[in-house]
N, CA, C and O atoms as a DFTB+ gen file, in Angstrom:
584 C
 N C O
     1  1      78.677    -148.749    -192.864
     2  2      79.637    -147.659    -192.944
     3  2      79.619    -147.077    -194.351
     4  3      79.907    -147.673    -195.389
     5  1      79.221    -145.775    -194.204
     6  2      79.560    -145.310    -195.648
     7  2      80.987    -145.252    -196.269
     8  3      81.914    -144.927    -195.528
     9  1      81.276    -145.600    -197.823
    10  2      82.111    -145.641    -198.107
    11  2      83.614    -144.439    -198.523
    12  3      84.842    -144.501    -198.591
    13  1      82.211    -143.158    -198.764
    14  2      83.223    -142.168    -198.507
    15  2      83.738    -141.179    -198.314
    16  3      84.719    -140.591    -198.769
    17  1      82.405    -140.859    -196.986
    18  2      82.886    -140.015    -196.243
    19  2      82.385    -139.757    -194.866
    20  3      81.350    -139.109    -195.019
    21  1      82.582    -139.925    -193.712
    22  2      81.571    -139.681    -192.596
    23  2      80.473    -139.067    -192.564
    24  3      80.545    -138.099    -193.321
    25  1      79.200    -139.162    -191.924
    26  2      78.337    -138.444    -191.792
    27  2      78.153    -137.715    -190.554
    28  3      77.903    -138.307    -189.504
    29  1      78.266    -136.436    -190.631
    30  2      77.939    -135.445    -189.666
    31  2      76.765    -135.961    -188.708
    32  3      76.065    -136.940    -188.964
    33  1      76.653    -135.156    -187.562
    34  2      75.653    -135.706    -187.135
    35  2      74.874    -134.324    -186.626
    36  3      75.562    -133.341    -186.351
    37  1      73.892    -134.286    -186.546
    38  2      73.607    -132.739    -186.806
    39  2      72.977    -132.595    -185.538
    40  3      72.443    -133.588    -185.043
    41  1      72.956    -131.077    -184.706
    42  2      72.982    -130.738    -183.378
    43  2      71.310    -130.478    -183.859
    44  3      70.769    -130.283    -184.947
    45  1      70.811    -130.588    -182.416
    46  2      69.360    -130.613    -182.548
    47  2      69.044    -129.147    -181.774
    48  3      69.524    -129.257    -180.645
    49  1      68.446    -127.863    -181.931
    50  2      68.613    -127.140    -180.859
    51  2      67.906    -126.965    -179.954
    52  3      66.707    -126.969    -180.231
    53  1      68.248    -126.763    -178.667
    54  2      67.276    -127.111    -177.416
    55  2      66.170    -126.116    -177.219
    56  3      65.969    -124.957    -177.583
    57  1      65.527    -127.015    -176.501
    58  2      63.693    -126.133    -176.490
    59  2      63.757    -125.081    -175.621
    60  3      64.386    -124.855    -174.587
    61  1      62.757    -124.344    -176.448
    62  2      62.832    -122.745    -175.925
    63  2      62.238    -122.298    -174.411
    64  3      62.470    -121.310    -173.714
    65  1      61.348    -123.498    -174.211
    66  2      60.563    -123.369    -172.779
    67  2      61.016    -124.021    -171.605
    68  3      60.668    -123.579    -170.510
    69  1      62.006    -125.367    -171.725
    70  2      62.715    -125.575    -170.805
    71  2      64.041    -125.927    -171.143
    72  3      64.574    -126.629    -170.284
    73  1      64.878    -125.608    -172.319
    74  2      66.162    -125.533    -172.409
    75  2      66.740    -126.982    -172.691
    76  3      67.929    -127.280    -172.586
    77  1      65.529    -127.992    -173.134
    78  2      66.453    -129.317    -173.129
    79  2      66.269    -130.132    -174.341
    80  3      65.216    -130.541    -174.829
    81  1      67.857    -130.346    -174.861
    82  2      67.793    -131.453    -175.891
    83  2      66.857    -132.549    -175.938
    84  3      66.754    -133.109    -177.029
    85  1      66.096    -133.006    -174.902
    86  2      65.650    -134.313    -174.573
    87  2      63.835    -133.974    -175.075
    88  3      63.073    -134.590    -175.820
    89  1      63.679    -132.799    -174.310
    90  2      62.461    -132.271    -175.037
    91  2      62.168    -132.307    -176.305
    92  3      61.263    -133.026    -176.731
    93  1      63.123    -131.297    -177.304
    94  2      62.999    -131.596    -178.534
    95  2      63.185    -133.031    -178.969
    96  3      62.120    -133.331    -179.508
    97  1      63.519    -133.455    -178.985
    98  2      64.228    -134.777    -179.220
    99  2      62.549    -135.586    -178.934
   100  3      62.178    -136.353    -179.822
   101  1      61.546    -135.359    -177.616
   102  2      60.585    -135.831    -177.391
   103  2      59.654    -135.303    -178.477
   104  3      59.227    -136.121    -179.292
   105  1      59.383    -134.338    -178.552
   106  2      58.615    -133.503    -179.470
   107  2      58.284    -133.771    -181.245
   108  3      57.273    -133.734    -181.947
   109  1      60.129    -134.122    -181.533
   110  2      60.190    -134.429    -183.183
   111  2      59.419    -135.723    -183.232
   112  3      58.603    -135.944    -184.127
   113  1      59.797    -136.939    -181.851
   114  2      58.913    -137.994    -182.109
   115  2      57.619    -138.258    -182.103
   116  3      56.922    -139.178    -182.531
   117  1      57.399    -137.081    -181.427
   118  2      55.593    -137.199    -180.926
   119  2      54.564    -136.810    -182.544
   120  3      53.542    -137.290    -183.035
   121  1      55.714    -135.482    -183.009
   122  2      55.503    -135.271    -184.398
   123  2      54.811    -135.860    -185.253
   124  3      55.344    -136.953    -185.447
   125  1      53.753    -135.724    -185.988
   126  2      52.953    -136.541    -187.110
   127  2      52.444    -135.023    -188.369
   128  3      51.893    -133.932    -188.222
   129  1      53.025    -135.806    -189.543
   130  2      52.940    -135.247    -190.486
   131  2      53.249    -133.837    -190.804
   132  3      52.645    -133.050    -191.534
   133  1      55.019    -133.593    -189.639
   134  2      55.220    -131.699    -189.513
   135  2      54.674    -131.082    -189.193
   136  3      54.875    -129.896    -189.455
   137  1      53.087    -131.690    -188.016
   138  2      52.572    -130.356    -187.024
   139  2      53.482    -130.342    -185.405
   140  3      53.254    -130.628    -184.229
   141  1      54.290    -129.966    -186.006
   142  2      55.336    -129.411    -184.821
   143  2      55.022    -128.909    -182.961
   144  3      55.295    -129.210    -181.799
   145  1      54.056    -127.697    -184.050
   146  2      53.135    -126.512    -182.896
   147  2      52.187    -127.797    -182.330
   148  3      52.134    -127.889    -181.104
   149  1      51.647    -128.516    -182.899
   150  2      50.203    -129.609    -182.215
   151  2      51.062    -130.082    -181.527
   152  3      50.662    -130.016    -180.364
   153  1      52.505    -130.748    -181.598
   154  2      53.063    -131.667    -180.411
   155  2      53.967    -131.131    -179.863
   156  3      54.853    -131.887    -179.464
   157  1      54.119    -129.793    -179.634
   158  2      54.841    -128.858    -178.437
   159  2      53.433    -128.492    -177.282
   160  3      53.452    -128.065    -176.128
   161  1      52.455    -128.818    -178.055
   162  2      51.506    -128.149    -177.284
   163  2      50.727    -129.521    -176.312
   164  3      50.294    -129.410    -175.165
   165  1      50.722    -130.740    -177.142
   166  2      50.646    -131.648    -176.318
   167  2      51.441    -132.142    -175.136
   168  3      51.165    -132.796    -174.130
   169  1      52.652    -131.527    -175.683
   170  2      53.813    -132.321    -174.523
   171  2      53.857    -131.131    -173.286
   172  3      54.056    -131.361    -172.093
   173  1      53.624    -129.845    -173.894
   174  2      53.490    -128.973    -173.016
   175  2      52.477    -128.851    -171.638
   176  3      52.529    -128.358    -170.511
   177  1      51.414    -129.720    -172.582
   178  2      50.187    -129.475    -171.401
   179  2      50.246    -130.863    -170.648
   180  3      49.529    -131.026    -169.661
   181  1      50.943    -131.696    -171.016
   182  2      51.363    -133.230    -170.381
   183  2      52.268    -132.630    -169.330
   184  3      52.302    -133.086    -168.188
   185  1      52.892    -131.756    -169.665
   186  2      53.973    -131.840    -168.445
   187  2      53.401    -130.891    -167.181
   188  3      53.793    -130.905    -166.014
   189  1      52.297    -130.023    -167.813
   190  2      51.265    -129.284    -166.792
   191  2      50.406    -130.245    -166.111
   192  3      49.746    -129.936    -165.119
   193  1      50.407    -131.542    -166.695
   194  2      49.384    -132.193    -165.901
   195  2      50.182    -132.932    -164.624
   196  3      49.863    -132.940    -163.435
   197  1      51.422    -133.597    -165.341
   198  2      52.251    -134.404    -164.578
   199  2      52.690    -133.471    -163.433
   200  3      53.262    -134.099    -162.542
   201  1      52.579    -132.093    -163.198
   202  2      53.367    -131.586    -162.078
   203  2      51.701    -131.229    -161.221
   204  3      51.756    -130.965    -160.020
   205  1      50.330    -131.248    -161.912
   206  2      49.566    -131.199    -160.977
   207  2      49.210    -132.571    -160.295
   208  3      48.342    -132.830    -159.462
   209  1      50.147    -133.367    -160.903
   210  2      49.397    -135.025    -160.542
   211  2      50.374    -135.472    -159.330
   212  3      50.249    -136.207    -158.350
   213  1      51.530    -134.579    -159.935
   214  2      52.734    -135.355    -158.788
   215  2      53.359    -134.388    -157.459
   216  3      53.946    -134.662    -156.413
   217  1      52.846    -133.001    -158.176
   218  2      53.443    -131.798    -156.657
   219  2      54.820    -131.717    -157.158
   220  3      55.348    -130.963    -156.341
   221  1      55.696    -132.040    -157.999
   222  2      57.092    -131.658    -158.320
   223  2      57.178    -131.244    -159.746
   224  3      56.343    -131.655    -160.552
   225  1      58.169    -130.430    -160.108
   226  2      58.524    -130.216    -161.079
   227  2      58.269    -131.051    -162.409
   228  3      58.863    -132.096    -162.677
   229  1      57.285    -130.435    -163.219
   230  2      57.066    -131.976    -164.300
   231  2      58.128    -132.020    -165.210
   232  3      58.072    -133.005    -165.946
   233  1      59.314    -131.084    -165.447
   234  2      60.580    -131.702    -166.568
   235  2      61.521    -132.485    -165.548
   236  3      62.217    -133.250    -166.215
   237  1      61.844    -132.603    -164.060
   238  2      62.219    -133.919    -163.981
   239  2      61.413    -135.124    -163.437
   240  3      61.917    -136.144    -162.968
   241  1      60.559    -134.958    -163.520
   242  2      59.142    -136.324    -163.543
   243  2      59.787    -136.816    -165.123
   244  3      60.179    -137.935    -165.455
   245  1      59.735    -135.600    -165.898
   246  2      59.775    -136.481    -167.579
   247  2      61.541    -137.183    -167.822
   248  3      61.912    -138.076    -168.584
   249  1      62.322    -136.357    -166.844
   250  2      63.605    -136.709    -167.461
   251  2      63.736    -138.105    -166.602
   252  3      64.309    -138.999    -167.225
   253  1      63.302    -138.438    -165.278
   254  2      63.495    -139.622    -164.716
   255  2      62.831    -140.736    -165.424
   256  3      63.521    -141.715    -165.708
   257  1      61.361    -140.710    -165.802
   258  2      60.644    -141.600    -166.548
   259  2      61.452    -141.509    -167.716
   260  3      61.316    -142.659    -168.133
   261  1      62.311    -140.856    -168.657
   262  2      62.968    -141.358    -169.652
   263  2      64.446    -141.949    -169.356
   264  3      65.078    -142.702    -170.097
   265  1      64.748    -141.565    -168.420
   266  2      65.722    -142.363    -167.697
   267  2      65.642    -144.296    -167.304
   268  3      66.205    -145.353    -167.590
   269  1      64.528    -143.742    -166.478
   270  2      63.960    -145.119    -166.324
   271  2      63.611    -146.276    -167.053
   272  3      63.869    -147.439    -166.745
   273  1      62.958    -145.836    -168.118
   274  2      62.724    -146.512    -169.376
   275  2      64.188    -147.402    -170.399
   276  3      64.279    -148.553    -170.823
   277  1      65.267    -146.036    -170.486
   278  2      66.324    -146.384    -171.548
   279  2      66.649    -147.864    -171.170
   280  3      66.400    -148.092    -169.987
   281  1      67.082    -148.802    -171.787
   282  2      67.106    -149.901    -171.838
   283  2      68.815    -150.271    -171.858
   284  3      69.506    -149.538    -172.566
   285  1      69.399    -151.222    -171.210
   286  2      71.035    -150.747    -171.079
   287  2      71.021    -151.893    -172.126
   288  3      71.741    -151.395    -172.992
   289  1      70.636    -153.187    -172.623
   290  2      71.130    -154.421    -173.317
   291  2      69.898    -154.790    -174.069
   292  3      68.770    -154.714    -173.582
   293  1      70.155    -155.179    -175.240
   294  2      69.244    -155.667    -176.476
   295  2      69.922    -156.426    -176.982
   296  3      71.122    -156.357    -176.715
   297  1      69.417    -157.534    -177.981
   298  2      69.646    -158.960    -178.600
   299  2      69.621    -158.111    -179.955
   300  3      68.807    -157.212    -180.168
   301  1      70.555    -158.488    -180.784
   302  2      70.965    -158.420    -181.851
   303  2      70.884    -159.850    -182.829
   304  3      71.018    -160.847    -182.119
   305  1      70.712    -160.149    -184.170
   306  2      70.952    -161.147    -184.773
   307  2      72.548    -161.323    -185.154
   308  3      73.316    -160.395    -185.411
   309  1      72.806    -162.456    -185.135
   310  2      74.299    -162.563    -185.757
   311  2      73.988    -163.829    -186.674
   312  3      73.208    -164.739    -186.392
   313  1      74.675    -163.715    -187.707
   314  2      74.484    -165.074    -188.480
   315  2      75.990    -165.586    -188.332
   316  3      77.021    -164.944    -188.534
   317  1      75.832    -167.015    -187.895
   318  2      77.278    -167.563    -187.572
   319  2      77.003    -168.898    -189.092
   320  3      75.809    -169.180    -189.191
   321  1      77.769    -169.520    -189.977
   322  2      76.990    -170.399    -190.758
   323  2      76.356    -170.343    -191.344
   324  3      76.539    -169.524    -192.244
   325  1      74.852    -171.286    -191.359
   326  2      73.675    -171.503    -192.110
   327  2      72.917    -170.811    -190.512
   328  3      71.718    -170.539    -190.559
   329  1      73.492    -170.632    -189.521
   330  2      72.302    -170.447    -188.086
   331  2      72.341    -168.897    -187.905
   332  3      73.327    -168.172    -188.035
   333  1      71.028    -168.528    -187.568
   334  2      71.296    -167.567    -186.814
   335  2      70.866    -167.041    -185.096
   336  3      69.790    -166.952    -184.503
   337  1      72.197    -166.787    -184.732
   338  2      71.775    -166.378    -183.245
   339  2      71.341    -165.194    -182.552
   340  3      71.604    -164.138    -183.128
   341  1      70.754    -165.125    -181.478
   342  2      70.077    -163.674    -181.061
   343  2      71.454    -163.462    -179.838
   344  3      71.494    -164.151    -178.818
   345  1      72.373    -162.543    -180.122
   346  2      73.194    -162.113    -179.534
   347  2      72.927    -160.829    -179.064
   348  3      72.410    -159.933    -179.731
   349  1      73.480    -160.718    -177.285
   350  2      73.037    -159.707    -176.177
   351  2      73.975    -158.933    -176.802
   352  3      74.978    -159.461    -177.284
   353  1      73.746    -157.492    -176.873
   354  2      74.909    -156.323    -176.812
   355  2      74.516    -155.344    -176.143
   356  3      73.328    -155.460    -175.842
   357  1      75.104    -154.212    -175.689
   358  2      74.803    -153.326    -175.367
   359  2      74.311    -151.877    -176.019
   360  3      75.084    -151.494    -176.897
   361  1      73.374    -151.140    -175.813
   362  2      73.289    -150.050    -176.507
   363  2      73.539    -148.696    -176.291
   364  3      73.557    -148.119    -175.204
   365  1      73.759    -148.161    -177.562
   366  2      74.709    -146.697    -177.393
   367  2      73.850    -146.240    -176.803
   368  3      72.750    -146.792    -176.756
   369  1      74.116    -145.105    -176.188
   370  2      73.320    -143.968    -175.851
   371  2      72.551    -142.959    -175.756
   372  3      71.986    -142.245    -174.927
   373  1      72.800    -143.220    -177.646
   374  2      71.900    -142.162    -178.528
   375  2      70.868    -142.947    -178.677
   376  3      69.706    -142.545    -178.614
   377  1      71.304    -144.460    -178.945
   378  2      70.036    -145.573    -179.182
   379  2      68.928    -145.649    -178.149
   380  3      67.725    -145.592    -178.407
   381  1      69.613    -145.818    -176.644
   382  2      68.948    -146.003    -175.619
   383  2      68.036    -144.748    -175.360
   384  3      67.168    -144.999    -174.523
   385  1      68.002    -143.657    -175.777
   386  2      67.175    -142.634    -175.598
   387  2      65.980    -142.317    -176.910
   388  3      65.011    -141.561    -176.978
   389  1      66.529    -143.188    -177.757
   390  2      65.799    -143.468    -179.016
   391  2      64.575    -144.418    -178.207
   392  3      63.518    -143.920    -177.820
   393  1      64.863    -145.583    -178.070
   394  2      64.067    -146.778    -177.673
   395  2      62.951    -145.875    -176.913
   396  3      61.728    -145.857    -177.056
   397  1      63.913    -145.036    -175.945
   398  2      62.865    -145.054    -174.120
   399  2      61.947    -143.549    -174.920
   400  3      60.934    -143.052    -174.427
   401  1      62.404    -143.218    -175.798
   402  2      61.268    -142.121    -175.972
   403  2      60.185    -142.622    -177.225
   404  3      59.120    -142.009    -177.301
   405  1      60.437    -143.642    -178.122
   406  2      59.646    -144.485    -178.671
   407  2      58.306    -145.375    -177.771
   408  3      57.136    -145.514    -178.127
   409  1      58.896    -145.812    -176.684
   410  2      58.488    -146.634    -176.285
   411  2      57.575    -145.994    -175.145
   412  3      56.644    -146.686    -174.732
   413  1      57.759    -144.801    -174.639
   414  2      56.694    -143.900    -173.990
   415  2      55.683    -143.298    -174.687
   416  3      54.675    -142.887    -174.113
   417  1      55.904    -143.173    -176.248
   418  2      54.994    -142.748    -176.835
   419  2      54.161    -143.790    -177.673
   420  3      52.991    -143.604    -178.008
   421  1      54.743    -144.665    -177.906
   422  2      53.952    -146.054    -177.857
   423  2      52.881    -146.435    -177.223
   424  3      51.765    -146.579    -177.721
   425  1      53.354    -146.696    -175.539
   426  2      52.591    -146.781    -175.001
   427  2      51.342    -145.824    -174.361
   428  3      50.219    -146.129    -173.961
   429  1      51.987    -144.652    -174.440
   430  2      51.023    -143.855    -174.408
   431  2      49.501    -143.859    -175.580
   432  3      48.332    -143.514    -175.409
   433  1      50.127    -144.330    -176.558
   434  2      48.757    -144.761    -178.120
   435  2      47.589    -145.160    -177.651
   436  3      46.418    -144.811    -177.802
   437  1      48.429    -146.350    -176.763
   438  2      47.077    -147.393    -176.545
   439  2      46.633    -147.597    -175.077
   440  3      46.292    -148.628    -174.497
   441  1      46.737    -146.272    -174.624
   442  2      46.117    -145.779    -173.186
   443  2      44.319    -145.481    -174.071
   444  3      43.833    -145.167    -175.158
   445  1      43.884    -145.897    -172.502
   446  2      42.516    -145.975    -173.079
   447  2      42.280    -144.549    -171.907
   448  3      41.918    -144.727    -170.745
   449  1      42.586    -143.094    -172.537
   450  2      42.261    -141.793    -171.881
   451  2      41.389    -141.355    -172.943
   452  3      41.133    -141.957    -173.986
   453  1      40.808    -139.823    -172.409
   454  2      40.172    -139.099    -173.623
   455  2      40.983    -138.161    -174.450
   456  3      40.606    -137.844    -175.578
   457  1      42.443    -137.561    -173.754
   458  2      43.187    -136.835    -174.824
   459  2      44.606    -137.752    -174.910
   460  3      44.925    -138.622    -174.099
   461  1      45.425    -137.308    -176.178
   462  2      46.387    -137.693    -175.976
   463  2      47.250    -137.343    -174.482
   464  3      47.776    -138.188    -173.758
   465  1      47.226    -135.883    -174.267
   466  2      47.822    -135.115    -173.307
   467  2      47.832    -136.184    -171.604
   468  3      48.740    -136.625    -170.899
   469  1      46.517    -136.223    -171.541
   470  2      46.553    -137.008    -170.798
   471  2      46.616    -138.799    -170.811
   472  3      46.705    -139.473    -169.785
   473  1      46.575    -139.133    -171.649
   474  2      47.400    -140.725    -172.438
   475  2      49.199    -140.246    -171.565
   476  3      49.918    -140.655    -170.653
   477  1      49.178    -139.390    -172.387
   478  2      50.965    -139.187    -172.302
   479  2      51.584    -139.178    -170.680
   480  3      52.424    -139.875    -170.110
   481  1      50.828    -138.163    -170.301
   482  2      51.186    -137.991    -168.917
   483  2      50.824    -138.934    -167.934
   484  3      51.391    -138.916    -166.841
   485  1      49.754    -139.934    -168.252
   486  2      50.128    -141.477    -167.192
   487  2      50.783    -142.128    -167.750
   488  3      50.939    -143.210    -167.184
   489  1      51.459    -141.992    -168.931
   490  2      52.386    -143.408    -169.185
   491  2      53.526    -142.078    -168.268
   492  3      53.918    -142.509    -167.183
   493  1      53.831    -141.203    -168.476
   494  2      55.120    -140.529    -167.940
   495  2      55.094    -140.912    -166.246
   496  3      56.068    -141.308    -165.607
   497  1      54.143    -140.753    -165.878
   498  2      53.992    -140.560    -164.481
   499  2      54.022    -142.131    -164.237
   500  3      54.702    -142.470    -163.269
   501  1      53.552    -142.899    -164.778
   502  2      54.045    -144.221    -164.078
   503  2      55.581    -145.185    -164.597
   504  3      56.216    -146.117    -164.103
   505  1      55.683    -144.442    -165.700
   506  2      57.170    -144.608    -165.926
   507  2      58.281    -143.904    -165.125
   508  3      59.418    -144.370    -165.194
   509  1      57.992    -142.614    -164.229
   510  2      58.879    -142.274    -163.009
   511  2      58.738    -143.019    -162.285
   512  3      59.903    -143.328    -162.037
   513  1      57.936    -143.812    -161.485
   514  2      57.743    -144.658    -160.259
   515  2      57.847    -145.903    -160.483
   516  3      57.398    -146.610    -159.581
   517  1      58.543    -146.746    -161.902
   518  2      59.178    -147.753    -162.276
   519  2      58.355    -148.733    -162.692
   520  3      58.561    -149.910    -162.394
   521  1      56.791    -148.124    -163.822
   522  2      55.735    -149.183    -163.455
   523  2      54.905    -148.713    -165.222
   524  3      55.332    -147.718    -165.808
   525  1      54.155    -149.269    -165.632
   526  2      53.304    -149.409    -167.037
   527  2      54.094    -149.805    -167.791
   528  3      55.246    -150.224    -167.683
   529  1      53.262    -149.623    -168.772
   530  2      53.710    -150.350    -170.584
   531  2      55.058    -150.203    -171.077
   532  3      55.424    -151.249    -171.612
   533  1      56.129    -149.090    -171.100
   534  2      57.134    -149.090    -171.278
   535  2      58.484    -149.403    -170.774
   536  3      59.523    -149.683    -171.371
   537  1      58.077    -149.232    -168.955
   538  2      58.905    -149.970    -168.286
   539  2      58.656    -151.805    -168.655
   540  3      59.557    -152.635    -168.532
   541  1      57.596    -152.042    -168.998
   542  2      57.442    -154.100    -168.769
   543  2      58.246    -154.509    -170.264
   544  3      58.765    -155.563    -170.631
   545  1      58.086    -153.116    -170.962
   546  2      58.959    -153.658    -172.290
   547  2      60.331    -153.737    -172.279
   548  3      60.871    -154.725    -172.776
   549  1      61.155    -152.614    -171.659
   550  2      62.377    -152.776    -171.130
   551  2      62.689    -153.757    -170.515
   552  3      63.880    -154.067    -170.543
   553  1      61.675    -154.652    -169.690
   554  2      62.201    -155.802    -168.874
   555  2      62.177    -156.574    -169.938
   556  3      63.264    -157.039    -170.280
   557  1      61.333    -156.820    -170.503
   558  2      60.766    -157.954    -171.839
   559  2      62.265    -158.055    -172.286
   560  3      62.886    -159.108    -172.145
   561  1      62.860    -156.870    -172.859
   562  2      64.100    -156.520    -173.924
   563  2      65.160    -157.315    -173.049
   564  3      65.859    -158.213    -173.519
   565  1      65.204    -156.935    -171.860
   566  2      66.063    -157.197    -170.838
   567  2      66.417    -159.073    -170.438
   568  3      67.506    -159.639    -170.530
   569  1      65.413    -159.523    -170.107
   570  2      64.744    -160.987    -170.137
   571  2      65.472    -161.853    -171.616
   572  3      65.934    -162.994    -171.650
   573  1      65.359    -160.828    -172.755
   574  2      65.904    -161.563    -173.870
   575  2      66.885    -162.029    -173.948
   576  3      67.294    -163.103    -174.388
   577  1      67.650    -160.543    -173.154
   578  2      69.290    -160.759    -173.527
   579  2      69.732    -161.372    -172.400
   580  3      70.910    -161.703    -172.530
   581  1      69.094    -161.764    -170.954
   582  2      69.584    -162.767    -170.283
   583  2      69.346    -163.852    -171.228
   584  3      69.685    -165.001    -170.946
């Protein structure tokens, strides 16, 4: 907690091509070194692929696979003593959309495709249908805090 004075939290503004916080929000992470335009254009043509791969709309293919992903409980450290324990809590909401869009683009890295674009769009597309690298990590996370 800062000591003295709150910190604002600053509005992100929504994307110009489909109107959603969640996009940008995908986009700033995909981001490397402030080429902005390179990862609007990747995520753009990911979501052209995901709607030729799946026959539906590819921004809710992307909003369910980030749905799917967010993680509801994570282990925290607590130091009780000289011990320390891995204590279950729950996570905010801002966090949980942090994790599940980390963790799609994660796994998307170490897809063995030839573009990113298409890296991205099978981790998306099998993260709607409850299945690859980012969903088994959510369980992993999940598994802990049982």
């Amino acid at each position: 907690m800062p000591r003295r004075k709150l910190i604002k939290k600053r509005e992100i503004q929504a994307d110009p091509r489909f109107g959603s916080h969640l996009v940008t929000k995908f986009v700033n992470c995909l981001m490397k070194r402030g080429k902005r335009s390179t990862s609007e254009r990747i995520l753009y043509k990911c979501i052209e692929i995901v709607e030729k791969r799946t026959g539906q709309p590819g921004i809710q293919v992307f909003k369910l696979a980030v749905n799917n992903v967010k993680p509801v409980l994570e282990v925290r450290p607590r130091r009780v003593g000289g011990a320390t324990y891995q204590v279950p809590m729950e996570v905010r909401p801002e966090r949980r959309t942090a994790l599940a869009i980390r963790w799609i683009i994660g796994n998307a890295f170490s897809r063995n495709e030839h573009t990113m674009q298409e890296c991205l769009a099978s981790e998306i597309v099998a993260a709607s249908k409850s299945e690859g690298g980012a969903i088994k990590k959510k369980e992993d996370t999940h598994k802990m805090a049982e």
